[in-house]
């Protein structure tokens, strides 16, 4: 087994062994590859530390339970493996990707009799959203939510998201907006959506229709701490137009203002008055400070808006 050198780029943990990412091999009959029979997590690394690791590992265990893979992490102590990967890869700002599948077995829809799950994780350097990007905001591209009815499981079945994200990119938008057949705003392509409407911060409830984002949960907590009224009920797509502010939240983008929305069958609509609103910026700053406290790193108030 190759040893890890400090500063190696992208070390991979794969089924008990550490290796360079390029050396990782997954079998053709891995159920993750053939059937999308697996779950995943994406964690943020900042100041060389993992943000909210416990929350992410709890959600990973929960996702595994929902797909009846409860025992998958036995013998894979991710609490110590993930920090070790970050350190050995020398990643200061970036992310860690974790994936667990039902392992390798002759192709069959039914669970294999004996399962040996595939467990992998690796850290990667990544650019974070800068002040200019944050202040410019992003636009969304609305699509009908054609995903399955268990979006609460962080499953590797991401084909609907791949197609929606590509459509958003081709429409010149920065993120997908999933809208239910009844016209309800559900979530972003890989983010949760928040709408400040009539003085209340609204977001879709943590039901089977969305992923209950770790960032979402922290935004709600921060908002309550700032005495912002929150209401976990979905808004209608048409409410976006009259909303004071719209933003998205996720591990990789934190709190990100939304300034417009396009849709295949509608004209482009300006949202939030076309620029980040005060509540969004307050929450973005509060999030930055909360992350700094969590990581024990200094907290620059990048926006000077609090
Ligand atoms: N996605 N909703 C969906 C559908 C997501 O895929 C994600 C995250 C979120 C936000 O969750 P969190 O705050 O825990 O990151 C909401 C990750 C970042 C991804 O797939 O890359």
Short mmCIF file of C-alpha atoms and ligand atoms in Angstrom, two decimals:
data_model
loop_
_atom_site.label_atom_id
_atom_site.label_comp_id
_atom_site.label_asym_id
_atom_site.label_seq_id
_atom_site.Cartn_x
_atom_site.Cartn_y
_atom_site.Cartn_z
CA UNK A 1 0.00 0.00 0.00
CA UNK A 2 1.54 3.33 -1.02
CA UNK A 3 2.04 5.74 1.83
CA UNK A 4 0.74 9.27 1.74
CA UNK A 5 3.16 12.13 1.44
CA UNK A 6 2.26 15.54 2.83
CA UNK A 7 1.02 17.73 -0.02
CA UNK A 8 0.28 14.95 -2.54
CA UNK A 9 -2.51 16.15 -4.79
CA UNK A 10 -5.83 14.32 -4.60
CA UNK A 11 -5.19 11.23 -2.51
CA UNK A 12 -7.94 8.67 -2.79
CA UNK A 13 -9.29 6.41 -0.06
CA UNK A 14 -10.76 3.34 -1.74
CA UNK A 15 -11.97 0.32 0.24
CA UNK A 16 -9.35 0.53 2.96
CA UNK A 17 -6.37 1.66 0.88
CA UNK A 18 -4.88 5.08 0.13
CA UNK A 19 -3.58 5.84 -3.35
CA UNK A 20 -3.25 8.62 -5.91
CA UNK A 21 -6.66 9.51 -7.37
CA UNK A 22 -5.59 8.41 -10.87
CA UNK A 23 -4.79 4.96 -9.53
CA UNK A 24 -8.32 4.28 -8.29
CA UNK A 25 -10.15 1.52 -10.21
CA UNK A 26 -13.84 0.66 -9.96
CA UNK A 27 -15.08 -2.71 -11.26
CA UNK A 28 -17.38 -2.81 -14.30
CA UNK A 29 -20.00 -4.60 -12.19
CA UNK A 30 -19.95 -2.09 -9.38
CA UNK A 31 -23.61 -1.41 -8.64
CA UNK A 32 -22.89 2.30 -8.36
CA UNK A 33 -21.66 2.30 -11.96
CA UNK A 34 -24.35 0.03 -13.44
CA UNK A 35 -27.41 0.90 -11.36
CA UNK A 36 -26.66 4.17 -9.59
CA UNK A 37 -27.09 2.07 -6.43
CA UNK A 38 -25.24 4.35 -4.05
CA UNK A 39 -25.19 7.58 -2.07
CA UNK A 40 -22.70 10.42 -1.64
CA UNK A 41 -21.68 13.53 0.27
CA UNK A 42 -19.79 16.70 -0.59
CA UNK A 43 -18.06 18.48 2.30
CA UNK A 44 -16.39 21.87 2.27
CA UNK A 45 -12.73 22.27 3.18
CA UNK A 46 -11.64 25.71 4.32
CA UNK A 47 -8.47 26.73 6.18
CA UNK A 48 -7.43 23.10 5.68
CA UNK A 49 -10.33 21.86 7.83
CA UNK A 50 -13.57 20.04 7.13
CA UNK A 51 -16.71 22.06 7.73
CA UNK A 52 -19.60 20.43 9.62
CA UNK A 53 -18.20 16.91 9.18
CA UNK A 54 -20.52 15.42 11.82
CA UNK A 55 -23.59 16.77 10.03
CA UNK A 56 -22.44 15.33 6.70
CA UNK A 57 -21.53 11.93 8.14
CA UNK A 58 -24.87 11.78 9.97
CA UNK A 59 -26.67 12.48 6.69
CA UNK A 60 -24.53 9.89 4.89
CA UNK A 61 -25.50 7.26 7.49
CA UNK A 62 -29.12 8.27 7.16
CA UNK A 63 -29.00 8.01 3.32
CA UNK A 64 -27.34 4.58 3.67
CA UNK A 65 -30.10 3.47 6.04
CA UNK A 66 -32.77 4.60 3.57
CA UNK A 67 -31.25 2.41 0.84
CA UNK A 68 -30.80 -0.48 3.34
CA UNK A 69 -27.01 -0.32 3.40
CA UNK A 70 -26.78 0.34 7.15
CA UNK A 71 -23.54 -1.55 7.74
CA UNK A 72 -21.61 -0.12 4.80
CA UNK A 73 -19.26 2.06 6.85
CA UNK A 74 -18.17 -0.66 9.27
CA UNK A 75 -14.40 -0.84 8.99
CA UNK A 76 -14.25 2.57 7.28
CA UNK A 77 -13.74 5.15 10.06
CA UNK A 78 -14.54 8.21 7.95
CA UNK A 79 -14.25 10.51 10.99
CA UNK A 80 -10.51 9.95 10.90
CA UNK A 81 -10.09 9.09 7.20
CA UNK A 82 -11.52 12.35 5.85
CA UNK A 83 -9.28 14.72 7.86
CA UNK A 84 -6.32 12.51 6.97
CA UNK A 85 -7.16 12.85 3.27
CA UNK A 86 -7.41 16.62 3.52
CA UNK A 87 -4.09 16.85 5.30
CA UNK A 88 -2.22 14.46 3.01
CA UNK A 89 -3.65 16.08 -0.14
CA UNK A 90 -2.58 19.50 1.15
CA UNK A 91 -6.01 20.91 0.34
CA UNK A 92 -6.59 24.25 2.05
CA UNK A 93 -9.72 25.43 0.23
CA UNK A 94 -11.82 22.90 -1.62
CA UNK A 95 -14.05 19.92 -1.02
CA UNK A 96 -14.14 16.28 -0.09
CA UNK A 97 -16.28 13.88 -2.11
CA UNK A 98 -17.48 10.67 -0.44
CA UNK A 99 -19.33 7.88 -2.24
CA UNK A 100 -20.66 4.55 -1.01
CA UNK A 101 -22.21 1.96 -3.32
CA UNK A 102 -23.70 -1.49 -2.80
CA UNK A 103 -20.46 -2.90 -4.21
CA UNK A 104 -19.58 -5.39 -6.93
CA UNK A 105 -21.93 -8.24 -7.91
CA UNK A 106 -23.23 -9.88 -11.12
CA UNK A 107 -25.70 -7.42 -12.62
CA UNK A 108 -29.12 -7.89 -11.03
CA UNK A 109 -31.65 -5.42 -9.69
CA UNK A 110 -32.04 -7.42 -6.47
CA UNK A 111 -29.61 -6.89 -3.61
CA UNK A 112 -26.66 -9.31 -3.79
CA UNK A 113 -26.73 -12.02 -1.12
CA UNK A 114 -23.40 -10.95 0.27
CA UNK A 115 -22.59 -7.28 -0.04
CA UNK A 116 -19.17 -5.75 0.11
CA UNK A 117 -19.82 -2.03 -0.34
CA UNK A 118 -17.50 0.23 -2.28
CA UNK A 119 -16.40 3.13 -0.08
CA UNK A 120 -14.34 5.95 -1.50
CA UNK A 121 -13.39 9.51 -0.67
CA UNK A 122 -11.01 12.14 -1.96
CA UNK A 123 -10.19 15.80 -1.39
CA UNK A 124 -9.80 18.39 -4.11
CA UNK A 125 -8.68 21.99 -4.27
CA UNK A 126 -11.51 24.25 -5.46
CA UNK A 127 -12.13 27.95 -6.00
CA UNK A 128 -14.72 29.49 -3.71
CA UNK A 129 -17.14 32.22 -4.70
CA UNK A 130 -15.32 35.57 -4.57
CA UNK A 131 -16.71 38.94 -3.44
CA UNK A 132 -17.27 40.11 -7.04
CA UNK A 133 -19.24 37.00 -7.96
CA UNK A 134 -21.26 37.23 -4.78
CA UNK A 135 -22.17 40.85 -5.40
CA UNK A 136 -23.07 40.10 -9.04
CA UNK A 137 -25.39 37.26 -7.95
CA UNK A 138 -26.49 34.44 -10.22
CA UNK A 139 -29.46 33.64 -12.37
CA UNK A 140 -31.56 30.48 -12.22
CA UNK A 141 -33.05 28.43 -15.04
CA UNK A 142 -36.44 26.96 -14.13
CA UNK A 143 -37.23 23.39 -15.21
CA UNK A 144 -40.01 21.02 -14.26
CA UNK A 145 -38.79 18.73 -11.48
CA UNK A 146 -38.79 15.31 -13.16
CA UNK A 147 -36.58 13.67 -10.50
CA UNK A 148 -37.72 10.73 -8.40
CA UNK A 149 -39.79 11.15 -5.24
CA UNK A 150 -36.91 10.52 -2.78
CA UNK A 151 -34.80 13.61 -3.31
CA UNK A 152 -34.13 13.57 0.45
CA UNK A 153 -31.72 10.66 -0.13
CA UNK A 154 -28.39 11.97 -1.43
CA UNK A 155 -28.33 9.36 -4.17
CA UNK A 156 -25.85 9.08 -7.02
CA UNK A 157 -28.79 8.81 -9.46
CA UNK A 158 -28.12 12.25 -10.89
CA UNK A 159 -29.12 11.99 -14.55
CA UNK A 160 -32.05 14.40 -14.19
CA UNK A 161 -29.69 16.86 -12.49
CA UNK A 162 -27.06 16.42 -15.22
CA UNK A 163 -29.62 17.24 -17.94
CA UNK A 164 -31.13 20.14 -15.99
CA UNK A 165 -27.71 21.63 -15.15
CA UNK A 166 -26.65 21.40 -18.81
CA UNK A 167 -29.90 23.10 -19.91
CA UNK A 168 -29.27 25.86 -17.35
CA UNK A 169 -25.71 26.35 -18.61
CA UNK A 170 -26.94 26.53 -22.22
CA UNK A 171 -29.53 29.11 -21.17
CA UNK A 172 -26.74 31.20 -19.64
CA UNK A 173 -27.88 30.59 -16.05
CA UNK A 174 -25.76 29.70 -13.03
CA UNK A 175 -28.09 27.21 -11.38
CA UNK A 176 -31.20 25.12 -11.98
CA UNK A 177 -34.51 25.91 -10.30
CA UNK A 178 -36.68 22.82 -9.88
CA UNK A 179 -40.38 23.65 -10.04
CA UNK A 180 -43.08 21.07 -9.20
CA UNK A 181 -45.85 20.27 -11.71
CA UNK A 182 -48.12 22.40 -9.45
CA UNK A 183 -45.79 25.38 -9.81
CA UNK A 184 -44.08 25.16 -6.39
CA UNK A 185 -40.44 26.17 -6.02
CA UNK A 186 -38.60 23.10 -4.73
CA UNK A 187 -34.82 23.61 -4.75
CA UNK A 188 -31.81 24.30 -6.93
CA UNK A 189 -29.89 21.80 -9.06
CA UNK A 190 -27.41 21.30 -6.21
CA UNK A 191 -28.58 23.88 -3.71
CA UNK A 192 -31.60 24.92 -1.65
CA UNK A 193 -33.64 28.00 -2.53
CA UNK A 194 -34.66 30.73 -0.07
CA UNK A 195 -37.19 33.46 -0.80
CA UNK A 196 -37.66 36.56 1.35
CA UNK A 197 -41.33 37.31 0.72
CA UNK A 198 -43.51 39.79 2.61
CA UNK A 199 -40.88 40.06 5.33
CA UNK A 200 -40.64 36.28 5.90
CA UNK A 201 -37.80 33.98 4.87
CA UNK A 202 -39.45 31.03 3.10
CA UNK A 203 -37.95 27.75 1.94
CA UNK A 204 -39.38 24.39 0.92
CA UNK A 205 -39.98 22.07 3.90
CA UNK A 206 -37.51 19.22 4.43
CA UNK A 207 -39.76 16.66 2.74
CA UNK A 208 -39.03 13.83 0.29
CA UNK A 209 -39.03 16.42 -2.53
CA UNK A 210 -35.77 18.15 -1.63
CA UNK A 211 -32.38 17.40 -0.16
CA UNK A 212 -32.30 18.84 3.35
CA UNK A 213 -29.06 20.73 2.82
CA UNK A 214 -26.61 21.06 5.67
CA UNK A 215 -26.13 24.68 4.58
CA UNK A 216 -29.95 25.08 4.50
CA UNK A 217 -30.14 23.98 8.13
CA UNK A 218 -27.43 26.43 9.14
CA UNK A 219 -29.08 29.29 7.19
CA UNK A 220 -32.33 28.66 9.07
CA UNK A 221 -30.49 28.65 12.40
CA UNK A 222 -28.61 31.86 11.54
CA UNK A 223 -31.80 33.57 10.37
CA UNK A 224 -33.58 32.70 13.62
CA UNK A 225 -30.56 34.07 15.52
CA UNK A 226 -30.89 37.33 13.58
CA UNK A 227 -34.62 37.51 14.46
CA UNK A 228 -35.62 36.96 10.83
CA UNK A 229 -38.98 35.20 10.67
CA UNK A 230 -38.64 31.87 8.88
CA UNK A 231 -41.36 29.69 7.41
CA UNK A 232 -40.65 26.28 5.91
CA UNK A 233 -43.43 26.33 3.36
CA UNK A 234 -42.84 26.38 -0.38
CA UNK A 235 -43.60 29.45 -2.48
CA UNK A 236 -45.21 29.47 -5.90
CA UNK A 237 -42.98 30.16 -8.90
CA UNK A 238 -45.08 33.28 -9.56
CA UNK A 239 -44.29 34.57 -6.04
CA UNK A 240 -40.62 34.89 -7.01
CA UNK A 241 -41.39 37.99 -9.06
CA UNK A 242 -42.84 39.91 -6.13
CA UNK A 243 -40.34 38.55 -3.58
CA UNK A 244 -38.04 41.10 -1.97
CA UNK A 245 -35.03 38.76 -2.26
CA UNK A 246 -34.07 35.29 -3.51
CA UNK A 247 -30.90 33.32 -2.78
CA UNK A 248 -29.55 29.80 -2.88
CA UNK A 249 -27.44 27.95 -0.31
CA UNK A 250 -25.11 24.97 -0.59
CA UNK A 251 -21.82 23.54 0.62
CA UNK A 252 -19.90 24.83 -2.39
CA UNK A 253 -21.61 28.23 -2.74
CA UNK A 254 -22.61 29.10 0.85
CA UNK A 255 -25.23 31.88 0.56
CA UNK A 256 -25.45 33.09 -3.04
CA UNK A 257 -27.78 35.91 -4.17
CA UNK A 258 -30.14 35.26 -7.11
CA UNK A 259 -30.84 38.17 -9.45
CA UNK A 260 -32.96 36.62 -12.18
CA UNK A 261 -34.69 33.56 -13.55
CA UNK A 262 -35.19 32.17 -17.04
CA UNK A 263 -37.50 29.36 -18.13
CA UNK A 264 -37.89 27.52 -21.44
CA UNK A 265 -41.35 29.00 -22.05
CA UNK A 266 -41.11 32.45 -20.44
CA UNK A 267 -39.29 35.75 -20.75
CA UNK A 268 -36.35 36.37 -18.42
CA UNK A 269 -37.47 37.81 -15.12
CA UNK A 270 -35.37 40.05 -12.90
CA UNK A 271 -35.44 38.96 -9.24
CA UNK A 272 -34.36 40.69 -6.00
CA UNK A 273 -34.38 44.01 -7.90
CA UNK A 274 -31.45 42.71 -9.96
CA UNK A 275 -28.90 42.81 -7.14
CA UNK A 276 -28.22 41.12 -3.80
CA UNK A 277 -30.62 42.33 -1.14
CA UNK A 278 -29.79 43.37 2.43
CA UNK A 279 -31.19 40.23 4.12
CA UNK A 280 -29.22 37.99 1.75
CA UNK A 281 -26.02 39.92 2.41
CA UNK A 282 -26.58 39.84 6.17
CA UNK A 283 -27.01 36.08 6.00
CA UNK A 284 -23.99 35.70 3.72
CA UNK A 285 -21.90 37.60 6.26
CA UNK A 286 -23.37 35.67 9.18
CA UNK A 287 -22.57 32.44 7.35
CA UNK A 288 -19.00 33.54 6.75
CA UNK A 289 -18.62 34.37 10.43
CA UNK A 290 -20.22 31.07 11.53
CA UNK A 291 -17.87 29.11 9.28
CA UNK A 292 -14.88 31.01 10.63
CA UNK A 293 -15.94 30.24 14.21
CA UNK A 294 -16.49 26.59 13.34
CA UNK A 295 -13.06 26.31 11.73
CA UNK A 296 -11.29 28.47 14.28
CA UNK A 297 -10.10 30.78 11.49
CA UNK A 298 -10.22 34.60 11.33
CA UNK A 299 -13.41 36.01 9.84
CA UNK A 300 -13.06 38.87 7.37
CA UNK A 301 -16.39 40.65 6.92
CA UNK A 302 -16.02 40.59 3.17
CA UNK A 303 -19.11 42.61 2.34
CA UNK A 304 -19.12 45.09 5.16
CA UNK A 305 -22.88 44.75 5.19
CA UNK A 306 -23.63 43.65 8.72
N1 LIG B 1 -25.16 19.14 -3.55
N2 LIG B 1 -30.07 20.18 -2.98
C1 LIG B 1 -29.45 19.34 -3.81
C2 LIG B 1 -30.24 18.63 -4.85
C3 LIG B 1 -28.06 19.13 -3.69
O1 LIG B 1 -27.43 18.27 -4.52
C4 LIG B 1 -27.34 19.84 -2.71
C5 LIG B 1 -25.85 19.69 -2.51
C6 LIG B 1 -28.04 20.73 -1.86
C7 LIG B 1 -27.35 21.50 -0.77
O2 LIG B 1 -26.94 20.65 0.27
P1 LIG B 1 -25.70 20.99 1.20
O3 LIG B 1 -25.98 22.30 1.83
O4 LIG B 1 -25.68 19.89 2.19
O5 LIG B 1 -24.47 21.05 0.32
C8 LIG B 1 -29.42 20.86 -2.02
C9 LIG B 1 -23.72 18.96 -3.51
C10 LIG B 1 -22.97 20.20 -3.15
C11 LIG B 1 -23.31 18.35 -4.84
O6 LIG B 1 -24.04 17.51 -5.31
O7 LIG B 1 -22.25 18.70 -5.36
#
